[in-house]
CSV table of C-alpha atoms in Angstrom, one decimal:
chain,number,residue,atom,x,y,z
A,1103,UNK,CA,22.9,97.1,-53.4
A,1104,UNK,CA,25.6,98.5,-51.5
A,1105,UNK,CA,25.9,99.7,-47.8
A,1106,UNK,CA,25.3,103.6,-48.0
A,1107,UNK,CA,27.5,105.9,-45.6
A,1108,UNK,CA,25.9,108.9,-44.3
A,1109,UNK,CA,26.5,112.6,-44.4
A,1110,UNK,CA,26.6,113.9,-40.5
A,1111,UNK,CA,23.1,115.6,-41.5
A,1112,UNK,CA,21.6,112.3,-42.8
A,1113,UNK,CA,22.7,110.5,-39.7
A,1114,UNK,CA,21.1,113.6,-37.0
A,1115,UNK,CA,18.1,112.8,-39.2
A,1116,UNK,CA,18.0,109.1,-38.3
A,1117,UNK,CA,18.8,109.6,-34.9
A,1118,UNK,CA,16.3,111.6,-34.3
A,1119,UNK,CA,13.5,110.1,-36.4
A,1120,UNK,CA,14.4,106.9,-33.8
A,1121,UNK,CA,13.4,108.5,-30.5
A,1122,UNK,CA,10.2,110.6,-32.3
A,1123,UNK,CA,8.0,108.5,-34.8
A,1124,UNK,CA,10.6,105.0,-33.9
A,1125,UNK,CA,9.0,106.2,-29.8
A,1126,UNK,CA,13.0,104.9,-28.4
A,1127,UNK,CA,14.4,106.2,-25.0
A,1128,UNK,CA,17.6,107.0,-25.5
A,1129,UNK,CA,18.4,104.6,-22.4
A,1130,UNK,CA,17.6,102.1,-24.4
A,1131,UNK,CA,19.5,102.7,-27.6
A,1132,UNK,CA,22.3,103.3,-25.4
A,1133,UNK,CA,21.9,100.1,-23.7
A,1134,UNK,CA,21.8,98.2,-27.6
A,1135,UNK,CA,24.6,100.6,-29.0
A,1136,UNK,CA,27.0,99.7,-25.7
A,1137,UNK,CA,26.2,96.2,-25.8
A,1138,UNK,CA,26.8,96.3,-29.6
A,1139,UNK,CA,30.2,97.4,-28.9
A,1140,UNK,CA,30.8,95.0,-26.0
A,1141,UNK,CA,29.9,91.9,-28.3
A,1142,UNK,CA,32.5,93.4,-31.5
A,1143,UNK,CA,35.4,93.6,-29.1
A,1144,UNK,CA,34.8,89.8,-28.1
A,1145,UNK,CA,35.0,88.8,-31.5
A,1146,UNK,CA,38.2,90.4,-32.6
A,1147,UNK,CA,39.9,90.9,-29.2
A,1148,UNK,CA,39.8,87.7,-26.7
A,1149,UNK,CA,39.3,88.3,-22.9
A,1150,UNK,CA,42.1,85.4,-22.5
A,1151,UNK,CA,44.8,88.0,-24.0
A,1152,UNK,CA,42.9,91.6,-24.2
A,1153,UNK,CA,41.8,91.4,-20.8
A,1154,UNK,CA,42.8,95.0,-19.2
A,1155,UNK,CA,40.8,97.5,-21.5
A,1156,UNK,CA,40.5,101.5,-21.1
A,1157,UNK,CA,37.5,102.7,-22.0
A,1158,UNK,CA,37.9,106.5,-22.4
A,1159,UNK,CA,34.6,108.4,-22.3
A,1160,UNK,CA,33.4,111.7,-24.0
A,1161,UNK,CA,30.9,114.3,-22.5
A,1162,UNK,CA,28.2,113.1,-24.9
A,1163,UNK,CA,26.3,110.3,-25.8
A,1164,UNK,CA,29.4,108.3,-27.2
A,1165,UNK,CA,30.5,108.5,-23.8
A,1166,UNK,CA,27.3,107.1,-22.9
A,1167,UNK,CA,27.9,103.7,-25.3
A,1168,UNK,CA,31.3,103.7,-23.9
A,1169,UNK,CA,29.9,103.2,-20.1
A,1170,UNK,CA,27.3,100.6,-21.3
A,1171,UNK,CA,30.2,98.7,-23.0
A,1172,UNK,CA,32.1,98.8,-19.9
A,1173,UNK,CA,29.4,97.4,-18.1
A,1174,UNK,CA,28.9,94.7,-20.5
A,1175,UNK,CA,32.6,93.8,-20.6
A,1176,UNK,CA,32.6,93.7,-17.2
A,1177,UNK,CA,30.0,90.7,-17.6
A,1178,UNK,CA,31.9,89.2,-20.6
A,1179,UNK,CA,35.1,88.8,-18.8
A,1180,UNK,CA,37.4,91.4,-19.1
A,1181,UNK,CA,38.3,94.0,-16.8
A,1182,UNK,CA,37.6,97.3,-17.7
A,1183,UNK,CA,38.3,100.8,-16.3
A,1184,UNK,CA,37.0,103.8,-17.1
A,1185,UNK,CA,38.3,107.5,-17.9
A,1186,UNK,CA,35.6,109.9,-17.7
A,1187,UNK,CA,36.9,113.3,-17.5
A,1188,UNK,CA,33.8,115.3,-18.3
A,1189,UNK,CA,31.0,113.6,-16.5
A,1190,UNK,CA,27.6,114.7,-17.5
A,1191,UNK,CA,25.0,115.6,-14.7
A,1192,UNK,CA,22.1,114.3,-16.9
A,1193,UNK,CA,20.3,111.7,-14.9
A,1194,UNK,CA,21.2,108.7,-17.0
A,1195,UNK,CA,24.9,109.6,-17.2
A,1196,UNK,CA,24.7,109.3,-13.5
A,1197,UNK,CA,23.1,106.0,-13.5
A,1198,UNK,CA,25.6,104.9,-16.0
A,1199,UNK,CA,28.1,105.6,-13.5
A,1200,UNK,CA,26.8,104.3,-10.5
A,1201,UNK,CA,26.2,100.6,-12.3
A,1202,UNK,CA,29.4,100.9,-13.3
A,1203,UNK,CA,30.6,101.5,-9.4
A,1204,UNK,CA,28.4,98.6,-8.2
A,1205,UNK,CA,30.7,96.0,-10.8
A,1206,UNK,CA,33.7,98.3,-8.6
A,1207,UNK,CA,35.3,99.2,-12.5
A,1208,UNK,CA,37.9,102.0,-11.6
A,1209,UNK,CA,36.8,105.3,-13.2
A,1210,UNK,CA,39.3,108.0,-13.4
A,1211,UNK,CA,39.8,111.5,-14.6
A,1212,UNK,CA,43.5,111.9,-15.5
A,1213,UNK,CA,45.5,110.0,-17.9
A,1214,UNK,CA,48.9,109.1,-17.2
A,1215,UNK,CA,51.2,108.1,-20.3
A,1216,UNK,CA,52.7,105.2,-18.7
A,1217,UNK,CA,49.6,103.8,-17.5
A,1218,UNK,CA,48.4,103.7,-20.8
A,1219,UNK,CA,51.0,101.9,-22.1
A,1220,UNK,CA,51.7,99.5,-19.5
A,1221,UNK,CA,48.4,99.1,-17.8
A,1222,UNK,CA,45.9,98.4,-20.9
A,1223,UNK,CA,45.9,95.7,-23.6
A,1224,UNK,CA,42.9,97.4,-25.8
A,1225,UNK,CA,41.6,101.4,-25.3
A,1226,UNK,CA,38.0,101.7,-26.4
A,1227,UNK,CA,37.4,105.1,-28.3
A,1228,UNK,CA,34.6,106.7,-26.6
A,1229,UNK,CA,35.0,110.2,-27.2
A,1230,UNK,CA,33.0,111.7,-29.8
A,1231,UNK,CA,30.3,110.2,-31.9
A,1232,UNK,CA,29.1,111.6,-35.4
A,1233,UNK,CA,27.5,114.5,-33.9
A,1234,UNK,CA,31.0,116.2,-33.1
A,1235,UNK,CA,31.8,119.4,-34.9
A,1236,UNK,CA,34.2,122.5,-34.2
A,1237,UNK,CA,37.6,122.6,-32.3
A,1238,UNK,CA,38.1,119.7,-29.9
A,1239,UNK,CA,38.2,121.6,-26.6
A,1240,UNK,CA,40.5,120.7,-23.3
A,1241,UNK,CA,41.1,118.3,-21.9
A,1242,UNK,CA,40.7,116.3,-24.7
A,1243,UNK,CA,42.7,117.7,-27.3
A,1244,UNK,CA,45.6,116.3,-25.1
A,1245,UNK,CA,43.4,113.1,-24.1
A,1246,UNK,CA,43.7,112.9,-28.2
A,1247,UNK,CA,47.8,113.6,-28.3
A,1248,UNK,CA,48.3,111.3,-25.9
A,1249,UNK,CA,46.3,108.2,-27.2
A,1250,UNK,CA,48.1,108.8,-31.0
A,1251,UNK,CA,51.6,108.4,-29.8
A,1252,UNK,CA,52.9,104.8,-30.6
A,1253,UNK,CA,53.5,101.8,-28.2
A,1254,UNK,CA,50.1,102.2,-27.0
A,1255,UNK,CA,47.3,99.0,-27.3
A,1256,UNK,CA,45.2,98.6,-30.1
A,1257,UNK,CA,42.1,101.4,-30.2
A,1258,UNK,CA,38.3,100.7,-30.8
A,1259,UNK,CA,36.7,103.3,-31.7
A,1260,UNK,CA,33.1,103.6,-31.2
A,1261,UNK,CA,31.1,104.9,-34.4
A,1262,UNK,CA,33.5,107.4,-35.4
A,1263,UNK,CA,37.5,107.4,-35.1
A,1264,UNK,CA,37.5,110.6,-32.2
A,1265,UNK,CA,39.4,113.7,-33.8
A,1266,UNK,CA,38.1,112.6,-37.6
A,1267,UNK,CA,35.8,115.0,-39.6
A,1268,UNK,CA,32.1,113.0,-39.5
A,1269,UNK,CA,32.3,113.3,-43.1
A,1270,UNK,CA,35.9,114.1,-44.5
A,1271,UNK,CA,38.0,111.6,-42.4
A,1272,UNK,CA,41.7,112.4,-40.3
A,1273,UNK,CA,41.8,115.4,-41.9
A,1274,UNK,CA,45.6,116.7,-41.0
A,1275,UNK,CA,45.9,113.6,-39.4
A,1276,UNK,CA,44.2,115.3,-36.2
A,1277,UNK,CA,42.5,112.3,-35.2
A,1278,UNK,CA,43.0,108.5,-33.9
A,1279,UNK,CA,44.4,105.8,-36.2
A,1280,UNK,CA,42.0,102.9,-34.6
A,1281,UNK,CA,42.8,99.1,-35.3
A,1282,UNK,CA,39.1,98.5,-35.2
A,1283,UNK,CA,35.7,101.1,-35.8
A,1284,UNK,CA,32.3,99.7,-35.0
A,1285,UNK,CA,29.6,101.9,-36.7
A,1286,UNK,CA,26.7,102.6,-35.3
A,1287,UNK,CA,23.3,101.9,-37.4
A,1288,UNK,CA,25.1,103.1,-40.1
A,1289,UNK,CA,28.6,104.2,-41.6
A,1290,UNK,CA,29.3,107.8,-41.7
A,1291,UNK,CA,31.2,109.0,-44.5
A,1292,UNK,CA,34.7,109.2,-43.1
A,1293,UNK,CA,34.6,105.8,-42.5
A,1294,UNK,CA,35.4,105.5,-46.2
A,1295,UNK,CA,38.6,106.5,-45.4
A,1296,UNK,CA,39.2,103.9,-42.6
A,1297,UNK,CA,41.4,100.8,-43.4
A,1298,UNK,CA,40.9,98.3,-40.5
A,1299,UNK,CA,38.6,95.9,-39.2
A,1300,UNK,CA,34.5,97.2,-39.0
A,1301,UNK,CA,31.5,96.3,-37.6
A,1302,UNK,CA,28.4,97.4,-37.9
A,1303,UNK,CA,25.7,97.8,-34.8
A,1304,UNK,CA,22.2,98.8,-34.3
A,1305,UNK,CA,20.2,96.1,-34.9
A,1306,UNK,CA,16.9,98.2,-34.0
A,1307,UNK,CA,16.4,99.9,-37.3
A,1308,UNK,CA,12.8,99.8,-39.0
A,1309,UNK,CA,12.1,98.6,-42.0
A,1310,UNK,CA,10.5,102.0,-42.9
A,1311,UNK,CA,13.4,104.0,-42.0
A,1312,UNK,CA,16.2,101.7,-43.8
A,1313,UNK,CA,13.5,101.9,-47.0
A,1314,UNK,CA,13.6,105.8,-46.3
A,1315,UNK,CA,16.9,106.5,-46.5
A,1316,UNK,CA,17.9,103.4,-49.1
A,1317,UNK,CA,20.2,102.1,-46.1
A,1318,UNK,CA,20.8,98.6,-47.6
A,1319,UNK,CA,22.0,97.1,-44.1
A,1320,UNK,CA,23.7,93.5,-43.8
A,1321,UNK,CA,21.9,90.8,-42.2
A,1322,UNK,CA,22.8,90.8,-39.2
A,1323,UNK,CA,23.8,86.7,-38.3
A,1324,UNK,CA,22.1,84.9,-35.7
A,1325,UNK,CA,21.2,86.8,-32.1
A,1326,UNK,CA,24.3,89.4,-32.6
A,1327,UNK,CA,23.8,92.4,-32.5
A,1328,UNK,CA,26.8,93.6,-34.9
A,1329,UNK,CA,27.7,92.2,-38.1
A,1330,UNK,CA,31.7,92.1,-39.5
A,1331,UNK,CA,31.0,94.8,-42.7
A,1332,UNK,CA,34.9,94.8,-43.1
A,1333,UNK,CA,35.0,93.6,-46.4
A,1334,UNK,CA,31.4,95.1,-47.6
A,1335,UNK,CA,31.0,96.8,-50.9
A,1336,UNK,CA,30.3,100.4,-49.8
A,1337,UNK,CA,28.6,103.9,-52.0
A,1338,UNK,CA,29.3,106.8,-50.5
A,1339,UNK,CA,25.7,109.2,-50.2
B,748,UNK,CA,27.2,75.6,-5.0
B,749,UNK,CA,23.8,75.2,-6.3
B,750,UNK,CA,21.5,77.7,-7.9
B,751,UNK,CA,19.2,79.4,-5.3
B,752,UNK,CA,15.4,79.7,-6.1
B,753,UNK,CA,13.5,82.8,-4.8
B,754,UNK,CA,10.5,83.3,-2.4
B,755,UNK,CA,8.6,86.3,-4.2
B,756,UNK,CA,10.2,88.8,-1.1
B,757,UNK,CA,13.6,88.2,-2.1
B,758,UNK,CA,12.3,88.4,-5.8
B,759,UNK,CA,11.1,91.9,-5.1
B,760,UNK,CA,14.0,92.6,-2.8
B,761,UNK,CA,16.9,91.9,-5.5
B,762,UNK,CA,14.6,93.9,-8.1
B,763,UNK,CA,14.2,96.9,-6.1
B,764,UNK,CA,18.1,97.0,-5.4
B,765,UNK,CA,19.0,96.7,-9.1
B,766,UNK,CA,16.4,100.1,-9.9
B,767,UNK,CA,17.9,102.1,-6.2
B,768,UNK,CA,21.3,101.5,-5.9
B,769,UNK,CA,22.6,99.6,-8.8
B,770,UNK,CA,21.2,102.8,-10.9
B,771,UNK,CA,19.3,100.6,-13.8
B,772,UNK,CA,16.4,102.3,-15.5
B,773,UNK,CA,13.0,100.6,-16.5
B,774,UNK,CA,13.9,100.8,-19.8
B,775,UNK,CA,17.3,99.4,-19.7
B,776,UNK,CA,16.4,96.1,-18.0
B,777,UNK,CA,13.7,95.5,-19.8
B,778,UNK,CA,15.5,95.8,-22.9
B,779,UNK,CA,17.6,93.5,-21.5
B,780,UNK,CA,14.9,91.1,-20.2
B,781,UNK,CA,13.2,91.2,-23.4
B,782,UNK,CA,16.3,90.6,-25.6
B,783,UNK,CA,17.1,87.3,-23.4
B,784,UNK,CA,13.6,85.9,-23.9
B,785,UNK,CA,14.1,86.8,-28.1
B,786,UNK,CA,17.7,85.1,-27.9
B,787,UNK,CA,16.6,81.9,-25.8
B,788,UNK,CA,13.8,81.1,-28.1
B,789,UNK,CA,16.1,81.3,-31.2
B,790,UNK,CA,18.0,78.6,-28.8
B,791,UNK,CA,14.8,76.2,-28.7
B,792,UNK,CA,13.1,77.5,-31.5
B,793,UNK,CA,13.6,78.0,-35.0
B,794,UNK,CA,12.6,80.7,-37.4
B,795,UNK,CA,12.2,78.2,-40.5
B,796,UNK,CA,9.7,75.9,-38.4
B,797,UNK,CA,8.6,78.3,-35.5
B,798,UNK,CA,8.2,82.0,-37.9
B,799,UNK,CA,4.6,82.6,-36.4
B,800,UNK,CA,4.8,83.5,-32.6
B,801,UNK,CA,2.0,85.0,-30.9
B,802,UNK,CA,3.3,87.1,-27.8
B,803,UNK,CA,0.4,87.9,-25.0
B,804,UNK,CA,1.4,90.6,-23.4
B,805,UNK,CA,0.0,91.4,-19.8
B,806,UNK,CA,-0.9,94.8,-18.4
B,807,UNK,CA,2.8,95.3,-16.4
B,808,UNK,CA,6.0,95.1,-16.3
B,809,UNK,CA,6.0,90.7,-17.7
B,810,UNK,CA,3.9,92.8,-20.8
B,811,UNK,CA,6.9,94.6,-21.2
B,812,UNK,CA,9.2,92.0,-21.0
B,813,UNK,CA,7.3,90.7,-23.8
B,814,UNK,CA,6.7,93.9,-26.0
B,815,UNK,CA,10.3,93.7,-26.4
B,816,UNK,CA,11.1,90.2,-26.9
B,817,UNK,CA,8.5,91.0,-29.5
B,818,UNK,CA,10.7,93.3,-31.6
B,819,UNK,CA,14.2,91.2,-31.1
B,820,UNK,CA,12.1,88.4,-32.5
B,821,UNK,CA,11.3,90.6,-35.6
B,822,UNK,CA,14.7,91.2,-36.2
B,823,UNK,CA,16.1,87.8,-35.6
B,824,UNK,CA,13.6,87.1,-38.0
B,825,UNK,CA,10.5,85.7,-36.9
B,826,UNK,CA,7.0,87.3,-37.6
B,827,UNK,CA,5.5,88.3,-34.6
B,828,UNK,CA,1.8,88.6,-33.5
B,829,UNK,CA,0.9,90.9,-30.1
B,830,UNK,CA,-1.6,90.5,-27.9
B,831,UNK,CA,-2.1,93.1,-25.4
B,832,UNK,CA,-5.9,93.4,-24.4
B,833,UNK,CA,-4.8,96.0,-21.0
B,834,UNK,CA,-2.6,98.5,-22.6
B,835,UNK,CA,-0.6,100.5,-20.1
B,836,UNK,CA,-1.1,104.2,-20.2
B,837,UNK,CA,2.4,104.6,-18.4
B,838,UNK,CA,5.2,106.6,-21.3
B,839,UNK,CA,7.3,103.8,-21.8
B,840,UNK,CA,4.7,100.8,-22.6
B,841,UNK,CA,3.6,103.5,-24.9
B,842,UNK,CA,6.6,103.7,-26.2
B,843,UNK,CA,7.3,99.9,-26.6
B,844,UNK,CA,3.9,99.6,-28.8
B,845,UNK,CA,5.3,102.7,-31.3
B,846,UNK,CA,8.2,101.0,-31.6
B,847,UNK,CA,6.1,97.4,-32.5
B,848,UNK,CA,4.0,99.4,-34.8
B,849,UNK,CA,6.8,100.9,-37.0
B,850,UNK,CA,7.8,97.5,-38.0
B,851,UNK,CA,4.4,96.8,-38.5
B,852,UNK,CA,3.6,93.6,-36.1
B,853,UNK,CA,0.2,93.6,-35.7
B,854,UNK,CA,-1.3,94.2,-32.1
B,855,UNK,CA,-4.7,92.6,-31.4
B,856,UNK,CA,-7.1,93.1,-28.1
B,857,UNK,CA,-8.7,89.9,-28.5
B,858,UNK,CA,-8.0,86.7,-28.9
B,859,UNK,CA,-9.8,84.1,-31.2
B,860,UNK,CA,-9.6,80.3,-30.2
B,861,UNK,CA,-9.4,79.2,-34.0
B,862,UNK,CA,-6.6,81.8,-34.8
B,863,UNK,CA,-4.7,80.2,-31.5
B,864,UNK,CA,-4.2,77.0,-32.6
B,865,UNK,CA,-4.1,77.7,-36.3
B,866,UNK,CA,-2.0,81.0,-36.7
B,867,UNK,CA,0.6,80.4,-34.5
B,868,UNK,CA,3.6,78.3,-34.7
B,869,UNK,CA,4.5,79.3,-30.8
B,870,UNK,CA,2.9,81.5,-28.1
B,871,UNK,CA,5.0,83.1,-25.5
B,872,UNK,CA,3.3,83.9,-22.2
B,873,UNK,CA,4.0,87.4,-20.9
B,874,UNK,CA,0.9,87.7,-19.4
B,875,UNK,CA,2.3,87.9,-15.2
B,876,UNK,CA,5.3,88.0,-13.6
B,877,UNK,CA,7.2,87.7,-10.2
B,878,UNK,CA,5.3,89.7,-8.6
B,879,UNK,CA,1.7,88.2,-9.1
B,880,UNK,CA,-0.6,88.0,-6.6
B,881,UNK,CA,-4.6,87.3,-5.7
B,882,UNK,CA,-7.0,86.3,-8.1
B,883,UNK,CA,-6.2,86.3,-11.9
B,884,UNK,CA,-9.1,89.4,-12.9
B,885,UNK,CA,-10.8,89.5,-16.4
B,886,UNK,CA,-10.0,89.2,-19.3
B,887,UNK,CA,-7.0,87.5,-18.3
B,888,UNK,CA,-8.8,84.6,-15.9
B,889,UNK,CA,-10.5,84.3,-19.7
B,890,UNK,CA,-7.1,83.9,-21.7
B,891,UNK,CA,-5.6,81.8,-19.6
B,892,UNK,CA,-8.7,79.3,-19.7
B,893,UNK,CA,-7.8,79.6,-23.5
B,894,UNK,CA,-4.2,79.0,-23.5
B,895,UNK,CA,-4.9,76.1,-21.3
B,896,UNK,CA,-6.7,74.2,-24.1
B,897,UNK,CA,-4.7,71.3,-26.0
B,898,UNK,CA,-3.8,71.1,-29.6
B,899,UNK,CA,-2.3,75.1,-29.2
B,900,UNK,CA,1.2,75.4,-30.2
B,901,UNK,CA,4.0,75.5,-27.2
B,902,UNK,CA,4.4,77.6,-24.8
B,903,UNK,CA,7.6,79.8,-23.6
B,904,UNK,CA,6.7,81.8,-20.5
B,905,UNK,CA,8.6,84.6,-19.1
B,906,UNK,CA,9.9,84.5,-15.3
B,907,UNK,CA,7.1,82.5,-14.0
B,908,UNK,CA,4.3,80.5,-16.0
B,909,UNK,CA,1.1,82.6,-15.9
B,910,UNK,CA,-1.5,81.3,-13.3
B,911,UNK,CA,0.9,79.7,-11.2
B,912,UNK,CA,1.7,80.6,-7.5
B,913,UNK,CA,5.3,82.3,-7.6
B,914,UNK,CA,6.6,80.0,-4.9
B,915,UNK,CA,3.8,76.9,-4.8
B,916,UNK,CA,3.7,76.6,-8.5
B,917,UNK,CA,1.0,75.2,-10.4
B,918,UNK,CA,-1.6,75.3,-7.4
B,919,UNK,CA,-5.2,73.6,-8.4
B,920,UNK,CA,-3.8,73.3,-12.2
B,921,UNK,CA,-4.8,76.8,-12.5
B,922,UNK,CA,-2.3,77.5,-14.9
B,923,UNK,CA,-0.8,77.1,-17.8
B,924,UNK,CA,1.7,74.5,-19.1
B,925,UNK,CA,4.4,75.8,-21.0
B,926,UNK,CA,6.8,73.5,-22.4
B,927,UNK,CA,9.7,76.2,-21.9
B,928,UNK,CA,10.5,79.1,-19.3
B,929,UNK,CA,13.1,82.0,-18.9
B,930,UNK,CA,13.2,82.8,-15.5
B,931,UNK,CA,14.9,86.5,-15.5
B,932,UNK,CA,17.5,87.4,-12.8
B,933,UNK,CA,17.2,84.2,-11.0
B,934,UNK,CA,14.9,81.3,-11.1
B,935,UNK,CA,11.5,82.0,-8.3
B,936,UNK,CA,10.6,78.7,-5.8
B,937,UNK,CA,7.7,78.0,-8.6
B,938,UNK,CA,10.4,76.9,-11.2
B,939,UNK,CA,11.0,73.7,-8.5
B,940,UNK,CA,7.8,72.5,-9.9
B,941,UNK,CA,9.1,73.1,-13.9
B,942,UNK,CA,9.9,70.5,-15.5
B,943,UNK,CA,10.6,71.2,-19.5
B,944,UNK,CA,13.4,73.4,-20.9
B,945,UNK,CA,14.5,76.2,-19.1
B,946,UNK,CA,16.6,79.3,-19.3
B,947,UNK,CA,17.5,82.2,-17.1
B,948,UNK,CA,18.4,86.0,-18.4
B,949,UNK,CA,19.8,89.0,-16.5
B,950,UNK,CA,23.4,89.1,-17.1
B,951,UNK,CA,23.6,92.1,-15.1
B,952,UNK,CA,23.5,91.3,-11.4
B,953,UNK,CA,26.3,92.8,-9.9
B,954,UNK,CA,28.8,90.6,-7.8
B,955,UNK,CA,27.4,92.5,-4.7
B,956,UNK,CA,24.1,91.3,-5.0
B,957,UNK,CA,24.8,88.2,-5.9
B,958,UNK,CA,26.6,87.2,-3.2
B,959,UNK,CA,24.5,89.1,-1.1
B,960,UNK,CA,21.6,87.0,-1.4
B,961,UNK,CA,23.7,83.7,-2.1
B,962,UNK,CA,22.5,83.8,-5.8
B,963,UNK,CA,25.2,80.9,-7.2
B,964,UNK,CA,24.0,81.9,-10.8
B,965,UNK,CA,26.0,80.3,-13.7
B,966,UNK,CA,28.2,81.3,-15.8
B,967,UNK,CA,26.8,82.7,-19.0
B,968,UNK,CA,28.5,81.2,-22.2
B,969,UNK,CA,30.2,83.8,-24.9
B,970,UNK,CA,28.4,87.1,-24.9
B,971,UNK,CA,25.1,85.4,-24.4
B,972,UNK,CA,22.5,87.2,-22.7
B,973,UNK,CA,21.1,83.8,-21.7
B,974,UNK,CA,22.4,80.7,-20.0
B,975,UNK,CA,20.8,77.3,-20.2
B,976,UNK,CA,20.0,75.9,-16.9
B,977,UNK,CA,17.5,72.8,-17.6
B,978,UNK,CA,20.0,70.4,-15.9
B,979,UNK,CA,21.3,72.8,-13.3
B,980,UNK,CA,21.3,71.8,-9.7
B,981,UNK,CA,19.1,73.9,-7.5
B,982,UNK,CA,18.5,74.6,-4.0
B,983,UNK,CA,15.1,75.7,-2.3
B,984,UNK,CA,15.5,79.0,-0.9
């Protein structure tokens, strides 16, 4: 049985059958999906030689997974900073922030081309998540420019490539090219059309939900809480 | 430098720092409390000869702790058994029994002495925590008499072993005797008195609060939310 990838609808569905009958607070799945993404990048990228990572945050909640992973890198080794240009006034965005602060990570709002160059050995794609539709909107239709031009470090990109159609992939080559895409409880359907390493997180699904939606999820190995899917046979929905 | 161990004040002190000005949610600790009690059993514990594991849940926050370690177990694949005879009425415990019902681990209000010693492969002890105090009230005075009985399977408490005085230990053998125990942020002045394997979770004390109260807490291996600290030097606080 192969791993399904969802349509953007499908995956709404999902997500929101987890914080209604599945009773999760988004803190929480936020907390598992940045930690998720924390514990890929170890296994790919080492602290000893990817120390200096950028993770660049979106308005939404992949911004949210993207300052729970800096948080957790932080306690992994590496030395993170943060750009957040849109910071959300929800409560937990603030909170999100201010643990951030108390481990003193730099958060910034601008991006400066050579910093990103010379500054960063990995950039974490925290931008937009599969709920992302429409016209990508300032500033970050020029965060987007400026993280595609070459010579930069090797990009992460948290459950979708930011600038990629949920479903139809870099369509006009608008988007990222990531080195590395770590799915979150399930593929969306553009990651068909992505070549590089994968992992899968969101160890948290329910039995009744994966039966639901015919799923078929990996084991997950041990106490991680992604699993390596690079090489996974795959069916599109 | 050796590992400090906490009077209950400082206990409480550190805690309420981590939920003011460090920013952390409820939720988002005790996710990650209950995750590091899941990932150090798999540590001592495993699945193929320890699958049954009763978790006795107590009416705050330790009940939590183990509601959650409760689901990590399920998906690390173990088969859970709750039992939470004073259910909190407060959203989140709520919450954390939805999300053990939808992958169907049975939750039980009473607790039979046959089915303890025969049913269970391990019981984790999630009755109280750090901040105990006074007279252990009904029906727990009840369970604990139960849990004290030999021939039941062993034991992991969480933070402090259930009965015990948080700083004088094991006062009048009141409590129980668990043959493992994860203390969570740092070890209290009743671990001195501990003498089987032990572990300590929270890997999210920021360096300001460590040093603050002198913590000296090892370093935690890989992207472990756990560290082993059975042959650790300590130091009376």
């Amino acid at each position: 049985m192969a791993l399904k990838f969802l349509t953007q609808k499908i995956a709404q569905a999902i997500d929101e059958e987890l914080f209604s009958s599945g009773g999760f607070s988004v803190d929480q799945l936020m907390e598992l999906a940045g930690l998720s993404v924390a514990q890929a990048i170890t296994k790919v990228y080492d602290n000893s030689k990817y120390s200096r990572v950028l993770i660049c945050c979106g308005p939404g909640n992949n911004g949210g997974d993207g300052l729970v992973a800096a948080r957790h890198l932080f306690h992994f080794g590496y030395k993170p900073n943060i750009f957040y240009p849109k910071q959300s006034k929800k409560e937990l965005y603030e909170r999100l922030v201010i643990q951030c602060q108390s481990l003193e990570i730099p958060i910034v709002t601008e991006l400066s081309n050579s910093s990103l160059t010379n500054d960063n050995d990995l950039i974490v794609d925290a931008l937009f998540g599969f709920s992302f539709t429409g016209e990508i909107r300032p500033p970050f239709d020029e965060v987007i420019q400026k993280l595609k031009v070459t010579n930069i470090p090797p990009i992460v990109s948290v459950d979708i490539p930011s600038g990629w159609d949920v479903e139809k992939g870099n369509v006009n080559n608008h988007g990222l090219k990531p080195s590395m895409l770590i799915s979150l409880t399930a593929p969306k359907l553009c990651a068909n059309y992505f070549n590089g390493k994968h992992f899968l997180g969101g160890r948290f699904i329910p039995p009744g939900l994966k039966e639901k939606y015919e799923l078929n999820l990996p084991l997950y190995p041990g106490t991680d809480q992604v699993v390596d899917i690079t090489d996974l046979p795959s069916e599109k929905l």
